GROMACS .gro file of C-alpha atoms in nm:
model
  326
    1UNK     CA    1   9.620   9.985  11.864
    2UNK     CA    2   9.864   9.685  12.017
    3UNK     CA    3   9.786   9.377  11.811
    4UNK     CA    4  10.100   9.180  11.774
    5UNK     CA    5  10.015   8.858  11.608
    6UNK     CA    6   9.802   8.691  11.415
    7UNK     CA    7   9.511   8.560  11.633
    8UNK     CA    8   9.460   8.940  11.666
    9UNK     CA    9   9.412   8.994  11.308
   10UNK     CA   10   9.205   8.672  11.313
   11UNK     CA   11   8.950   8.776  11.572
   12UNK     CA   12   8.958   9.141  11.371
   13UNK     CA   13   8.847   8.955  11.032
   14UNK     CA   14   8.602   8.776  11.209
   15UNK     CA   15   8.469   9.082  11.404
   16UNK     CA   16   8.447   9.289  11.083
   17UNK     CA   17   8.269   8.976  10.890
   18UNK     CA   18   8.024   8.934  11.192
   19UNK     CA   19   7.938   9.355  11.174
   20UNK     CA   20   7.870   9.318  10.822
   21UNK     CA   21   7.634   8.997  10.838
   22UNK     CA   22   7.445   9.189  11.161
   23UNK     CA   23   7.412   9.584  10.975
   24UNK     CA   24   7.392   9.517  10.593
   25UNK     CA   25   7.362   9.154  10.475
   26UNK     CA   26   6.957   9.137  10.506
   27UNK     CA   27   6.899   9.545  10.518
   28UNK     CA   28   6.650   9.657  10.294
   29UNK     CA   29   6.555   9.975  10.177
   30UNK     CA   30   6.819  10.101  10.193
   31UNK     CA   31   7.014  10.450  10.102
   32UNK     CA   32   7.304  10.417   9.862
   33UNK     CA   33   7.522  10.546  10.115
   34UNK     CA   34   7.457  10.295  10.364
   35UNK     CA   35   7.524   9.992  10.112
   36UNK     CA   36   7.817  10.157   9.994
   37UNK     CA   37   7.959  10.117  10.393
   38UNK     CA   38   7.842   9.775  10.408
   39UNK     CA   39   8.074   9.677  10.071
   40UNK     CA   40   8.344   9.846  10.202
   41UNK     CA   41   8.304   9.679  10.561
   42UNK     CA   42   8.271   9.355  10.390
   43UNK     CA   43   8.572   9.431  10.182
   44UNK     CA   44   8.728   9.511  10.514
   45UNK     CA   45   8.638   9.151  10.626
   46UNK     CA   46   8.794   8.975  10.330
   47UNK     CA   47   9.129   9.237  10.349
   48UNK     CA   48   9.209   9.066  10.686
   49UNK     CA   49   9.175   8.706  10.657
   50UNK     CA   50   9.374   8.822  10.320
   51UNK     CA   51   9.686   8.926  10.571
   52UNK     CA   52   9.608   8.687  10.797
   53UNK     CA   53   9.681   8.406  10.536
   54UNK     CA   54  10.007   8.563  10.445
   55UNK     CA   55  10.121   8.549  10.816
   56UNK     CA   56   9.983   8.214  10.865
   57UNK     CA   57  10.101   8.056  10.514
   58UNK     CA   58  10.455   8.142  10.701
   59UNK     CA   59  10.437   7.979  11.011
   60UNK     CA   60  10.243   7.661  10.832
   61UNK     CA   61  10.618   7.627  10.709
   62UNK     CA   62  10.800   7.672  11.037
   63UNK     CA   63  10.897   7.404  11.254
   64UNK     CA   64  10.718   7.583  11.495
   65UNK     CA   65  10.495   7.972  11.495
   66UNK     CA   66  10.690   8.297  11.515
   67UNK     CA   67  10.571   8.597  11.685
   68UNK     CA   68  10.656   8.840  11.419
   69UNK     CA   69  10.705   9.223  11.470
   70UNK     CA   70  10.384   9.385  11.325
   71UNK     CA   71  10.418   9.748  11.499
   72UNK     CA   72  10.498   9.901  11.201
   73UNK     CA   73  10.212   9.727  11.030
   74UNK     CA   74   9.966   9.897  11.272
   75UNK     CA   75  10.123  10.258  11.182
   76UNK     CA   76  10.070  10.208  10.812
   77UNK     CA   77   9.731  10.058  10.812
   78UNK     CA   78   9.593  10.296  11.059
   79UNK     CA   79   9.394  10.123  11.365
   80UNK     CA   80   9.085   9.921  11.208
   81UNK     CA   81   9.021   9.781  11.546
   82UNK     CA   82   8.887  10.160  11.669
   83UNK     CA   83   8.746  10.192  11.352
   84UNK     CA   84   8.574   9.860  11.353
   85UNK     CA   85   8.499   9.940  11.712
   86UNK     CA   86   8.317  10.297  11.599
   87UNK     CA   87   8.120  10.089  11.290
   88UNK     CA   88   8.004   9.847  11.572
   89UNK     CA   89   7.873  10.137  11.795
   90UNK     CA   90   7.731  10.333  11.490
   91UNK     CA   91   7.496  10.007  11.412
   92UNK     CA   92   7.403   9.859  11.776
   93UNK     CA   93   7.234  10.230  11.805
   94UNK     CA   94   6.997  10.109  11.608
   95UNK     CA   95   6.689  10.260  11.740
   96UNK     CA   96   6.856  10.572  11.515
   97UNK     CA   97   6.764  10.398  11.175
   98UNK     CA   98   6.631  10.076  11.113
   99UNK     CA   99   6.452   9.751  11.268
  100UNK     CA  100   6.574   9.446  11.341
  101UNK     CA  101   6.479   9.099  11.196
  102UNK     CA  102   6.375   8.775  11.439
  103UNK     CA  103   6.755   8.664  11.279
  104UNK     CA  104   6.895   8.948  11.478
  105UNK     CA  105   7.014   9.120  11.164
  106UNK     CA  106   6.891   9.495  11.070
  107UNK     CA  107   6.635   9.610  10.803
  108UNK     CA  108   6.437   9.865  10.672
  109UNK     CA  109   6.720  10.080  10.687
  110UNK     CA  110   6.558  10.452  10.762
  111UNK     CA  111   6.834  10.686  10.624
  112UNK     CA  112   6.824  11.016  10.804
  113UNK     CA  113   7.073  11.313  10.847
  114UNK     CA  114   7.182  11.195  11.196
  115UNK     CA  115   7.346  10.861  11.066
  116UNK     CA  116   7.493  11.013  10.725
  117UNK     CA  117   7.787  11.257  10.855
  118UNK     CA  118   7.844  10.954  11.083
  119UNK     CA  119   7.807  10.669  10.760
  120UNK     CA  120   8.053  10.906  10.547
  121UNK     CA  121   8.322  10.949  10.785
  122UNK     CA  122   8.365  10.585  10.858
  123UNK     CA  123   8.323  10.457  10.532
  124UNK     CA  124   8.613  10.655  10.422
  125UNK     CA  125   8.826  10.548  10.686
  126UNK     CA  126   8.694  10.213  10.559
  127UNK     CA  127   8.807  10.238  10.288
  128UNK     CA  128   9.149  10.375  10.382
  129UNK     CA  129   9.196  10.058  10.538
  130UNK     CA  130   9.130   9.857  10.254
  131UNK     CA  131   9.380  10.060  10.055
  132UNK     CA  132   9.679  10.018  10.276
  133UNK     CA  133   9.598   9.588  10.334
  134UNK     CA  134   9.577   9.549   9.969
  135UNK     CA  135   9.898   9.717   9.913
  136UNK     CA  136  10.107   9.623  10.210
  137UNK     CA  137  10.029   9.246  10.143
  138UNK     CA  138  10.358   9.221   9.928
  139UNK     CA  139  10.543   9.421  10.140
  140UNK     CA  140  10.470   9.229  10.426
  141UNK     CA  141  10.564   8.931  10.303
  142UNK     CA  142  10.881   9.069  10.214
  143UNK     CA  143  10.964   9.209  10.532
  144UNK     CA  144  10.857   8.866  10.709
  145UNK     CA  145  11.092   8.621  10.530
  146UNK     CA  146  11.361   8.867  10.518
  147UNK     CA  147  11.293   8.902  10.918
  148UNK     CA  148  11.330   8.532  10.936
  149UNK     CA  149  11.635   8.485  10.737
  150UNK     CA  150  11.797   8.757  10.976
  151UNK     CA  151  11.680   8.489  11.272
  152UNK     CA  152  11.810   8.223  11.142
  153UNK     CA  153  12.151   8.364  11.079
  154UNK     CA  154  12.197   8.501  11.415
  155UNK     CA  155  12.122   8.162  11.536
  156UNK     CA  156  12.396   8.012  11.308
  157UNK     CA  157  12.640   8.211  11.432
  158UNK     CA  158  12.550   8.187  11.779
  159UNK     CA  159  12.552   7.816  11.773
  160UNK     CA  160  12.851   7.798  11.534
  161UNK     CA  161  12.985   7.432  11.533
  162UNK     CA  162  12.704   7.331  11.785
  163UNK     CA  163  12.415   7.312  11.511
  164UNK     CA  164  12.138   7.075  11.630
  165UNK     CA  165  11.875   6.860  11.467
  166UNK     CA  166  11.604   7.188  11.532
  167UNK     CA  167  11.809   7.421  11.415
  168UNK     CA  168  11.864   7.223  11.087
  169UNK     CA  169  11.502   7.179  11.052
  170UNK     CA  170  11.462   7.567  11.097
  171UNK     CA  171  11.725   7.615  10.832
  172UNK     CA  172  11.562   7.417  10.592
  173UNK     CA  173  11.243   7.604  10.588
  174UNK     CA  174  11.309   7.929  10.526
  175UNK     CA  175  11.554   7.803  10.257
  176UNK     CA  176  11.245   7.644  10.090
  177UNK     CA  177  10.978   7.862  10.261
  178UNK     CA  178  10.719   7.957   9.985
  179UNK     CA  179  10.467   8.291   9.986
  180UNK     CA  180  10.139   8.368   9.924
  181UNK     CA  181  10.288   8.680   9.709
  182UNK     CA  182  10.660   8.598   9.711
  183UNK     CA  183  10.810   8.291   9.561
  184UNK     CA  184  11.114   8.229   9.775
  185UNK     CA  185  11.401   8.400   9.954
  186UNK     CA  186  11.599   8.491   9.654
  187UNK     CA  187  11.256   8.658   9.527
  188UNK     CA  188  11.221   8.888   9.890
  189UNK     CA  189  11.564   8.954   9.879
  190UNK     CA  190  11.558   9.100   9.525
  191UNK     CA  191  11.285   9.346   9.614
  192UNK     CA  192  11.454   9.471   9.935
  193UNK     CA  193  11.808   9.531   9.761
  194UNK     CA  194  11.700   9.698   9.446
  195UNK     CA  195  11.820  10.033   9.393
  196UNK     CA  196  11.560  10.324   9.477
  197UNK     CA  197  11.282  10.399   9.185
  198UNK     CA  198  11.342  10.721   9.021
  199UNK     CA  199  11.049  10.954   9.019
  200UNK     CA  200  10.952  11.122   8.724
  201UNK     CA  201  11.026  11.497   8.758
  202UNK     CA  202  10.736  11.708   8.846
  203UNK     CA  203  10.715  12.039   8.669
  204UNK     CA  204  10.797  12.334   8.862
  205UNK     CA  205  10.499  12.534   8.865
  206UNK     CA  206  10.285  12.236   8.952
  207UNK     CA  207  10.520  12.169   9.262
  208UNK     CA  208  10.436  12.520   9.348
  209UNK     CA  209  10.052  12.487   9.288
  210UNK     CA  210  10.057  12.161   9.532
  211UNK     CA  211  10.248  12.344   9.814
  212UNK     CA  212  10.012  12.642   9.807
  213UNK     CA  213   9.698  12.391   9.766
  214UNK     CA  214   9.790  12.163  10.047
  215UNK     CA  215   9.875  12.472  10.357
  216UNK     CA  216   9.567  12.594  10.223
  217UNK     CA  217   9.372  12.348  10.355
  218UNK     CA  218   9.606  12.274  10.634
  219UNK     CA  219   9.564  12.643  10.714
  220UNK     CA  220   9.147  12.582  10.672
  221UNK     CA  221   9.196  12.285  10.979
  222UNK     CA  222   9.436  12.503  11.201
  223UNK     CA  223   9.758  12.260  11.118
  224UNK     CA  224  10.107  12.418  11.063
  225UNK     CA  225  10.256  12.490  10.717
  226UNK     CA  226  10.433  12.163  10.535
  227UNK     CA  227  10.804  12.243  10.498
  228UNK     CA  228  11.057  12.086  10.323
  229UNK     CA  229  11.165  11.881  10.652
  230UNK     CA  230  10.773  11.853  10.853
  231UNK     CA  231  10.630  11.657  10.558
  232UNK     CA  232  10.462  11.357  10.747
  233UNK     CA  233  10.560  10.994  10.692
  234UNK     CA  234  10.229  10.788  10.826
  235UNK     CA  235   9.950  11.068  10.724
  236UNK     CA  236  10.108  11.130  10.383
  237UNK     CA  237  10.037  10.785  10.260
  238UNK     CA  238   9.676  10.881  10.338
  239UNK     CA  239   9.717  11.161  10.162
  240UNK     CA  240   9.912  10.955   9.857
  241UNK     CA  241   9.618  10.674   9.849
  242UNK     CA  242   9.350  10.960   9.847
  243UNK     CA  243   9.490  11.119   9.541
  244UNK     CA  244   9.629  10.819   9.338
  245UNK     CA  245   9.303  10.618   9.374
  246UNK     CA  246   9.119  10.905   9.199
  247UNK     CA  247   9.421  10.950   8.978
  248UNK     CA  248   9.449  10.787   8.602
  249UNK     CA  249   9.441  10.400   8.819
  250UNK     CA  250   9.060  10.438   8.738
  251UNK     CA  251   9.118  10.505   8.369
  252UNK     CA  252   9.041  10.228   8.120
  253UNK     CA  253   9.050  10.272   7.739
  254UNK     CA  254   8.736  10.189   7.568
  255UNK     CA  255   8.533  10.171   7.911
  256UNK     CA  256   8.402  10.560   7.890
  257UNK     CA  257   8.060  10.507   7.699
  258UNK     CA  258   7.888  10.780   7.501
  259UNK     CA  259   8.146  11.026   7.587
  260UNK     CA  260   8.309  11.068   7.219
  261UNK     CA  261   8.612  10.900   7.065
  262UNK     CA  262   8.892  11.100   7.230
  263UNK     CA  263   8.761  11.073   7.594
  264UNK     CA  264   8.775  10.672   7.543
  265UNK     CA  265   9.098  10.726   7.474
  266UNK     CA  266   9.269  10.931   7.714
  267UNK     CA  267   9.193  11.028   8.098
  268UNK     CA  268   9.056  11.341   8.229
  269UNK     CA  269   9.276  11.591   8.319
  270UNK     CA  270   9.201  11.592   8.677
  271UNK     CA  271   9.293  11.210   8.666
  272UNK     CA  272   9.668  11.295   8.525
  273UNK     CA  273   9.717  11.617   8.805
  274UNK     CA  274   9.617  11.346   9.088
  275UNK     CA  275   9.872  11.118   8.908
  276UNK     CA  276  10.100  11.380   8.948
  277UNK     CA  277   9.995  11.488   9.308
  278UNK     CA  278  10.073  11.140   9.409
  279UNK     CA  279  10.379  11.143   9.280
  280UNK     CA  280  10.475  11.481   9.427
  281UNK     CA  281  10.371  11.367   9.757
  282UNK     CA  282  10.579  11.049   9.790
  283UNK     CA  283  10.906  11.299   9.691
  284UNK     CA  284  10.823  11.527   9.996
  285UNK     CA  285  10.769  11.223  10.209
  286UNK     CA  286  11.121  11.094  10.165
  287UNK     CA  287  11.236  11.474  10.216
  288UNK     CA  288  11.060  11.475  10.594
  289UNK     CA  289  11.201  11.394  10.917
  290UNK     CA  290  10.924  11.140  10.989
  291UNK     CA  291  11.054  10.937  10.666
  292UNK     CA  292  11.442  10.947  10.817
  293UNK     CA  293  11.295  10.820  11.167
  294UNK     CA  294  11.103  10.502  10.987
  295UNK     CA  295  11.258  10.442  10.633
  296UNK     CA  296  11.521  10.200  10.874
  297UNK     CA  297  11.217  10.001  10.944
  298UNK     CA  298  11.211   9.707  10.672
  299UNK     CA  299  10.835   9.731  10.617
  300UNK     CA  300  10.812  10.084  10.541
  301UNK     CA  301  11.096  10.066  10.309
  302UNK     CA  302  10.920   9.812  10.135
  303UNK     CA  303  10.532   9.958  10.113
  304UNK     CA  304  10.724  10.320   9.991
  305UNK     CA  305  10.871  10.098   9.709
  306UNK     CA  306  10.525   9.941   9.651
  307UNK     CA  307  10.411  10.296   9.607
  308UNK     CA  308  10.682  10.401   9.394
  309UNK     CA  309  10.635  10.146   9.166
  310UNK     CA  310  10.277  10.215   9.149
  311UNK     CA  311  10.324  10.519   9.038
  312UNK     CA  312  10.620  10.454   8.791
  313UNK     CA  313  10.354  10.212   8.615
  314UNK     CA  314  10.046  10.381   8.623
  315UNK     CA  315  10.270  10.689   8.465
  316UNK     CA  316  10.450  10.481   8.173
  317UNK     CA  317  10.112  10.385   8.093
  318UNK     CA  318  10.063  10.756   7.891
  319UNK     CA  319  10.348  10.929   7.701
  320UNK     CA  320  10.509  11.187   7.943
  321UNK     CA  321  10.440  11.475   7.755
  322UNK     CA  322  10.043  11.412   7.735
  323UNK     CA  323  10.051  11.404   8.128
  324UNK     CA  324  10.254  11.700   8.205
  325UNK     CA  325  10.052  11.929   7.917
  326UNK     CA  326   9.746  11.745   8.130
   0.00000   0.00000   0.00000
């Protein structure tokens, strides 16, 4: 995927909206499966114009648009043009599942095993998508008005004492420039200085348990071992949003009905050992190779702190001690 800019992500939103109007917005009878995928492709929709407005709230500001560097954007989010691309496909075969209304939309959705592996596998990409815009939002932000600041001082000192009337004008915007997510300069700049996040310590024996339980099923899809210094940068946040989301994130006191008093008040063990998982796998990230190449690149230092500090306050949220006896 090559989008640069942001009449890219535009036309994206727009394509995504337009699929999900077409394939699920007057489909009836439909499998739970199938209106599942059309949330999650409407979701998809609103995630875009969501990081559209962040890149466009920017250049509103400017004296005139930037073209801002989004390549690492692409790597992170995965490429939700092919994947929009591969929903489009799945749902123009129509003749495979449903009928089509005199408004040109599908219905009577005929759910059958020759659409489901198909439904399954791009929903959860879907959804992977989703993930990564909603948390990279921030980030992003961050990265842009940092990005401009570095701009705009390489113009000062190229110009030194010959500063003109537009390069004033720029100057003055980005030192008032406003976010959707970040306040002001001062407020991007505190975020990418901070000092690293310390982890919490994983036990041991758990560590152990992960490393056997992941080259098992690395073994089971004919991939190479993970060592200390092969521990992926791009596919491990996959694997980090796959755990945490079914981690204790979904856990809310009091909203476990008819379950008994202790289960409304604590999560499931298998929602604290995903907790944990997470954590684990953003430590072996920052061990890898992959991590070293990229953690010079401003946005994926800032969506790895968005991540840490995820998982610092979704783990302060239970008493230490409760999650590693969990």
């Amino acid at each position: 995927m090559s989008f640069i800019n942001v009449g890219d992500i535009l036309v994206l939103g727009e394509g995504a909206l337009k699929l999900w109007k077409y394939g699920f917005s007057e489909a009836s009878n439909a499998a739970e499966q199938y209106v599942n995928f059309g949330s999650e492709v409407q979701f998809l929709a609103g995630n875009l114009q969501k990081l559209e407005q962040v890149i466009k709230n920017l250049n509103n500001q400017l004296p005139r648009p930037q073209q801002w560097d989004l390549k690492s954007l692409v790597k992170i989010c995965g490429d939700f043009r092919k994947t929009i691309q591969e929903c489009e496909r799945l749902l123009y075969d129509r003749k495979k599942f449903a009928d089509v209304q005199k408004s040109g939309c599908l219905r009577n959705i005929h759910w059958n095993f020759a659409i489901e592996s198909d439904v399954r596998r791009l929903r959860d990409r879907v959804v992977f998508h989703n993930v990564k815009i909603q948390t990279v939002l921030k980030p992003l932000e961050t990265k842009l008005i940092l990005d401009l600041r570095e701009d705009v001082s390489r113009m000062h000192n190229d110009l030194a004492d010959r500063m003109t009337e537009g390069f004033a004008e720029i100057l003055l915007a980005v030192q008032t420039i406003k976010g959707v997510f970040t306040s002001n300069v001062q407020e991007a700049d505190n975020q990418a200085s901070r000092p690293p996040l310390e982890l919490p310590s994983i036990p041991e024996y758990m560590e152990s348990k992960f490393i056997v339980a992941t080259n098992a099923d690395r073994k089971a899809s004919n991939q190479e071992p993970l060592k200390e210094k092969n521990f992926p940068f791009y596919t491990g946040i996959t694997a980090f949003h796959h755990h945490f989301e079914k981690s204790t994130v979904q856990f809310k006191r009091g909203e476990t009905p008819n379950e008994g008093f202790f289960s409304e008040k604590t999560p499931q063990p298998r929602q604290y050992l995903e907790l944990l998982k997470s954590i684990w796998i953003i430590k072996r990230i920052k061990q890898g190779e992959e991590w070293a190449e990229s953690s010079s690149d401003r946005l994926s230092q800032c969506y790895m702190r968005e991540l840490e500090g995820k998982c610092i306050q979704e783990y302060s949220r239970f008493s230490r001690g409760d999650i590693q006896q969990g």
